[in-house]
Coordinates of C-alpha atoms in Angstrom, one line a residue:
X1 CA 0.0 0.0 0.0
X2 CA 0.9 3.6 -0.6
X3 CA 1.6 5.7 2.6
X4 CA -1.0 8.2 3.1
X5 CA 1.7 10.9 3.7
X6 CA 3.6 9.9 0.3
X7 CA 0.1 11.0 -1.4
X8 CA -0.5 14.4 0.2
X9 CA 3.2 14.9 -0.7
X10 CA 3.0 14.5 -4.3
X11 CA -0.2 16.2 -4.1
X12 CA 1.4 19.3 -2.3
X13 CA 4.6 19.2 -5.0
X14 CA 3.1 19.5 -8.1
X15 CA 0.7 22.0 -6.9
X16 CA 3.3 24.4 -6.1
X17 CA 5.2 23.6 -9.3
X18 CA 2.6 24.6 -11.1
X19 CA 1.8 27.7 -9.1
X20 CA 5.4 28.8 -9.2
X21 CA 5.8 28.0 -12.7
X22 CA 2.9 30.0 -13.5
X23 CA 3.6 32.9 -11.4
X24 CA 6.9 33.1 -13.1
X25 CA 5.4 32.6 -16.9
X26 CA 3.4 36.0 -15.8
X27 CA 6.1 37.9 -14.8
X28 CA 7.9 36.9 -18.4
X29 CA 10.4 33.7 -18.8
X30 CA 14.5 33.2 -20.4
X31 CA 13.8 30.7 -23.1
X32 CA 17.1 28.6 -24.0
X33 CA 16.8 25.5 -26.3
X34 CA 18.8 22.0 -25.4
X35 CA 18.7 19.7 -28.4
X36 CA 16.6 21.0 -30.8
X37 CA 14.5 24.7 -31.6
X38 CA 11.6 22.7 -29.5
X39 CA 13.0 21.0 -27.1
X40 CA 13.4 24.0 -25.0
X41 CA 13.6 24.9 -21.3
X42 CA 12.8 28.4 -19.4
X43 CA 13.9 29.8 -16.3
X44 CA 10.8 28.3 -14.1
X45 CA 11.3 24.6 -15.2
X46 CA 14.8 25.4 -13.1
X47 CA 13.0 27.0 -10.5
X48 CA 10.3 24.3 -10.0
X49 CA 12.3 21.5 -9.9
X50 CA 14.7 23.2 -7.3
X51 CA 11.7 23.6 -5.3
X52 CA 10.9 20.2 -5.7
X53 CA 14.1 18.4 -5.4
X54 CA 14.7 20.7 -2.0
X55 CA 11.2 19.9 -0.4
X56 CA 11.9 16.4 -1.0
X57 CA 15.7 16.6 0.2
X58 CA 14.4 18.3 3.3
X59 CA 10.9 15.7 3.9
X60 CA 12.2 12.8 2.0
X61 CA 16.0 12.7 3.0
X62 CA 17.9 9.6 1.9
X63 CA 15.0 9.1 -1.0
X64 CA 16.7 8.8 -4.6
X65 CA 15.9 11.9 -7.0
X66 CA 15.4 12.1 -10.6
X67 CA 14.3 15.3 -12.4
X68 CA 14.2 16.1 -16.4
X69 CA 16.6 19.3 -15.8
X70 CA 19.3 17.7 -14.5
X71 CA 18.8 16.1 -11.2
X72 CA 20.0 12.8 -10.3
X73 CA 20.8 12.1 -6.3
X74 CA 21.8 8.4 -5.6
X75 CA 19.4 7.4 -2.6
X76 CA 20.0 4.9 0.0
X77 CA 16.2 3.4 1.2
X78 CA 15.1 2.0 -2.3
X79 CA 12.5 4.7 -3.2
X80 CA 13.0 7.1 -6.1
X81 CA 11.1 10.4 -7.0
X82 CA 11.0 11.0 -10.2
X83 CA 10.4 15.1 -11.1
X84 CA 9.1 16.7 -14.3
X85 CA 8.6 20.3 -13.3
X86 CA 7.0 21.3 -16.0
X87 CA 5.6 18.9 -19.0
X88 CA 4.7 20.4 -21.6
X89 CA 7.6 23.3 -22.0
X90 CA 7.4 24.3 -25.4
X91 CA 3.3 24.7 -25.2
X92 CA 4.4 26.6 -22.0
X93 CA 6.5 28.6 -23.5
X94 CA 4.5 29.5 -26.1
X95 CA 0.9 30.7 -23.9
X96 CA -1.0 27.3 -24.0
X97 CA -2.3 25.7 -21.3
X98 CA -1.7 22.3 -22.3
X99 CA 1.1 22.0 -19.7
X100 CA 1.2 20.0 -16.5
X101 CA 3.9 19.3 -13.6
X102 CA 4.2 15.8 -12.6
X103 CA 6.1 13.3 -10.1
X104 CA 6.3 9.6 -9.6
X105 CA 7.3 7.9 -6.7
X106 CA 9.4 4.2 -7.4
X107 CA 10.1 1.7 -5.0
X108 CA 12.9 -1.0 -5.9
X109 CA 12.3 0.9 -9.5
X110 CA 8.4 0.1 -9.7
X111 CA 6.1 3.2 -9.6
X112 CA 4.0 2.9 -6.9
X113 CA 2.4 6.7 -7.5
X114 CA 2.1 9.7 -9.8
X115 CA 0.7 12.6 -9.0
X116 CA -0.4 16.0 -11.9
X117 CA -1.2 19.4 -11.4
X118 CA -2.5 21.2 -14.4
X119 CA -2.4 24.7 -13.0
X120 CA -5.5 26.5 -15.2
X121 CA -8.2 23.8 -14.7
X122 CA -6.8 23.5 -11.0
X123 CA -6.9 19.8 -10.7
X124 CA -4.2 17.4 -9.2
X125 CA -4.4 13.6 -10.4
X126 CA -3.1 11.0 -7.6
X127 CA -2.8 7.1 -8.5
X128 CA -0.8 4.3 -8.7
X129 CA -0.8 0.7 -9.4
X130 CA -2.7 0.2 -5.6
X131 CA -4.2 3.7 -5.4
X132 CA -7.6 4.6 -7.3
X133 CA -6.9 7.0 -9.5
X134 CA -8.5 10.5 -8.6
X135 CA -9.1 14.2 -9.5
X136 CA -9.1 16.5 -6.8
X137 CA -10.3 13.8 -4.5
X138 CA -12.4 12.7 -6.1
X139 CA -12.0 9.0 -7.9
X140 CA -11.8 8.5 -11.4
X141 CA -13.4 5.1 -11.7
X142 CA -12.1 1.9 -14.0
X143 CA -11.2 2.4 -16.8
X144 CA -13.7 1.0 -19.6
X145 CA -12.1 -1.4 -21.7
X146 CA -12.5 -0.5 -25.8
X147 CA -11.2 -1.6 -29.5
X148 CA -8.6 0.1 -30.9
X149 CA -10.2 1.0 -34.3
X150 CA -12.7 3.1 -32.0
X151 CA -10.6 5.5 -30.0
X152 CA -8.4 8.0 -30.3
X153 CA -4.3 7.5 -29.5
X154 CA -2.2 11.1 -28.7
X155 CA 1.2 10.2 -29.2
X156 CA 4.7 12.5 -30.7
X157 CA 7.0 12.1 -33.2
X158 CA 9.8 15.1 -33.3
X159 CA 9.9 15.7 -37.3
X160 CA 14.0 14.8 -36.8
X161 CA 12.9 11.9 -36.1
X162 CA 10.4 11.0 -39.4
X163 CA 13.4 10.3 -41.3
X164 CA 14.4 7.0 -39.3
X165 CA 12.7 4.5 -40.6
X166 CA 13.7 2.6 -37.1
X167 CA 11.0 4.5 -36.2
X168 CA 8.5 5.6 -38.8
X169 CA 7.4 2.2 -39.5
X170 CA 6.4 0.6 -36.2
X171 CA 4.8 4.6 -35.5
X172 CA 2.6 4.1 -38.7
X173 CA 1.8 0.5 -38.2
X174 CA 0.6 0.9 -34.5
X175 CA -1.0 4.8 -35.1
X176 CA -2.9 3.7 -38.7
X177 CA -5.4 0.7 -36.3
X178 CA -6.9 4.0 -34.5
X179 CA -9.9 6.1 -35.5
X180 CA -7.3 9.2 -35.1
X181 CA -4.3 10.6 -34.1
X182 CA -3.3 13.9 -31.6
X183 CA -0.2 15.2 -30.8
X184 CA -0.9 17.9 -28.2
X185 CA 2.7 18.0 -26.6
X186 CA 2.3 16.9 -23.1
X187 CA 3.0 13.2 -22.3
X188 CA 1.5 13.3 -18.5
X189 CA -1.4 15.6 -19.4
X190 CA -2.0 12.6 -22.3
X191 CA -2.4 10.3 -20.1
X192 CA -4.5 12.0 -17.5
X193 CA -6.9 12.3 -20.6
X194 CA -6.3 8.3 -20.8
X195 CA -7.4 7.8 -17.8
X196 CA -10.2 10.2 -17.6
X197 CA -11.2 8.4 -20.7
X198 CA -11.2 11.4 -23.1
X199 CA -8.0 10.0 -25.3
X200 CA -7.8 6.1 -26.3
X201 CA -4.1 4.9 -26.1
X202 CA -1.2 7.0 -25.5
X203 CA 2.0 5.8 -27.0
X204 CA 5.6 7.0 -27.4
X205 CA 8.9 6.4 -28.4
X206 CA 12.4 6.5 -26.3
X207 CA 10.0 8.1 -23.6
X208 CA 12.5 9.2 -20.4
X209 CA 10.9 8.4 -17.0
X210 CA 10.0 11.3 -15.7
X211 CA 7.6 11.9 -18.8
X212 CA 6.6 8.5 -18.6
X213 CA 6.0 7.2 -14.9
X214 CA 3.7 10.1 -13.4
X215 CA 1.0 9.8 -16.0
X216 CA 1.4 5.6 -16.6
X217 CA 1.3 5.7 -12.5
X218 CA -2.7 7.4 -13.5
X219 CA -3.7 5.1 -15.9
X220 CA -2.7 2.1 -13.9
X221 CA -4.7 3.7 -11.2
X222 CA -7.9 3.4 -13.4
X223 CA -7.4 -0.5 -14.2
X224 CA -5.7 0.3 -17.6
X225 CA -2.6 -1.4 -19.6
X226 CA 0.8 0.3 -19.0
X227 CA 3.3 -1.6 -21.1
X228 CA 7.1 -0.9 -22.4
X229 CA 8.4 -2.8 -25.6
X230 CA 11.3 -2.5 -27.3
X231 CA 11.2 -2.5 -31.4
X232 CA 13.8 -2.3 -34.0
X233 CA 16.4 -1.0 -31.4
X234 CA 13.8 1.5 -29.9
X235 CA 11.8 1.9 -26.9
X236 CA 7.9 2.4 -27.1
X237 CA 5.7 3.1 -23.5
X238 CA 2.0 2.3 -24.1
X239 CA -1.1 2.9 -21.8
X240 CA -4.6 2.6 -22.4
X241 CA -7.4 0.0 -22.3
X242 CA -6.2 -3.4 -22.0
X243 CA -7.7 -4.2 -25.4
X244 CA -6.7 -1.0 -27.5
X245 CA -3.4 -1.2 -25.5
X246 CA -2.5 -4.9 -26.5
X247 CA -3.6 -4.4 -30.4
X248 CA -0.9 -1.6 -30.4
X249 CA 2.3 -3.7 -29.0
X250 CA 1.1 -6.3 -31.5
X251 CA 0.8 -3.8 -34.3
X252 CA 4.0 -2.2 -33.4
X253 CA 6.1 -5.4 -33.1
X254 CA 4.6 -7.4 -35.8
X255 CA 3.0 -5.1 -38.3
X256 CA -0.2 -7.4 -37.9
X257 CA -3.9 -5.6 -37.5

């Protein structure tokens, strides 16, 4: 079971992520890019995960630490908090909503809970594998189960990548059994909308943790698939309804419908 404490935590981090990261949005963000012209991070990503990463140092202490902008703190009692201050950066960046900040707990490397604060609706998602999922308190319910070919997947695929066939074929394969696609730039927010049962599958390639385990931690929360495969040399990380979920992996690793 998940420790009561550990919930209100998680709860209590990404809330204030999001309300610092928003704060400082207002006031007018530094915008520097890392790999690419949209993979970019600002000035409050920094800021949130230092808030983060010291709340947890100071509440936590001893707990391993893991965040998208650069931490990584060995821990010594087996648990793991895994930080993405703000999912969603460029859409950040750029004045959309459509941006979240998330945080998984692991224990001996399996996510026990994710938590997700999207700061202009005002709701926090809490789940986990053993923890209904909920919104604002309030649970979710299971997850219906449902046929690929009649829902909806949100997925990405950075144009760089379009060229590699490593990775355009499986993409097409698994994304042409859907009744449509979205990208929408958010992997967490994704699969809150998974497990609110607003988006069918989501599914990704080469997805780090801290953009996968928060929002898989939801979906498992609601009864649904979370599965990782590896194809052609390439990770994928899938979550959804058992059914739609399954008739992906087998459409990405075997091309059949």
């Amino acid at each position: 079971m998940v420790d009561e404490a550990d919930v209100q935590l998680a709860a209590r981090l990404v809330t204030e992520a999001a309300v610092l990261a928003a704060r400082m949005r207002g006031a007018g963000l530094s915008v520097d890019t890392k790999t690419s012209i949209s993979d970019v991070v600002t000035d409050a990503d920094h800021a949130a995960e230092a808030f983060v990463t010291e709340t947890l140092a100071a509440e936590r202490p001893g707990d391993g630490l893991l965040g998208e902008e650069g931490t990584d703190v060995p821990g010594t009692t087996g648990r793991r908090w895994v930080i993405d201050p703000v999912d969603g950066t460029y859409n950040f960046a750029s004045g959309s909503d459509y941006w979240c900040s998330a945080v998984a707990l692991t224990v001996d490397d399996a996510v026990v809970l994710g938590a997700v604060a999207h700061h202009a609706s005002g709701t926090v998602w809490v789940g986990g594998p053993d923890l209904p999922t909920t919104a604002n308190g309030v649970p979710l319910g299971l997850l219906a189960d449902a046929a690929l070919a009649d829902v909806s997947v949100a997925t990405y695929l950075h144009p760089a990548r379009i060229g590699d066939a490593s990775v355009r074929e499986p993409f097409l394969r698994a994304v042409s059994g859907a009744a449509t696609q979205r990208m929408l730039g958010s992997g967490s927010m994704d699969m809150v909308s998974v497990a609110a049962g607003r988006i069918g599958v989501y599914f990704s390639n080469d997805t780090p943790a801290w953009d996968w385990l928060p929002g898989a931690a939801l979906v498992a929360g609601v009864g649904g698939s979370t599965v990782q495969v590896e194809v052609e040399g390439h990770g994928w990380s899938l979550a959804g309804p058992p059914s739609a979920t399954d008739h992906m992996v087998r459409r990405l690793t075997e091309g059949r419908a």
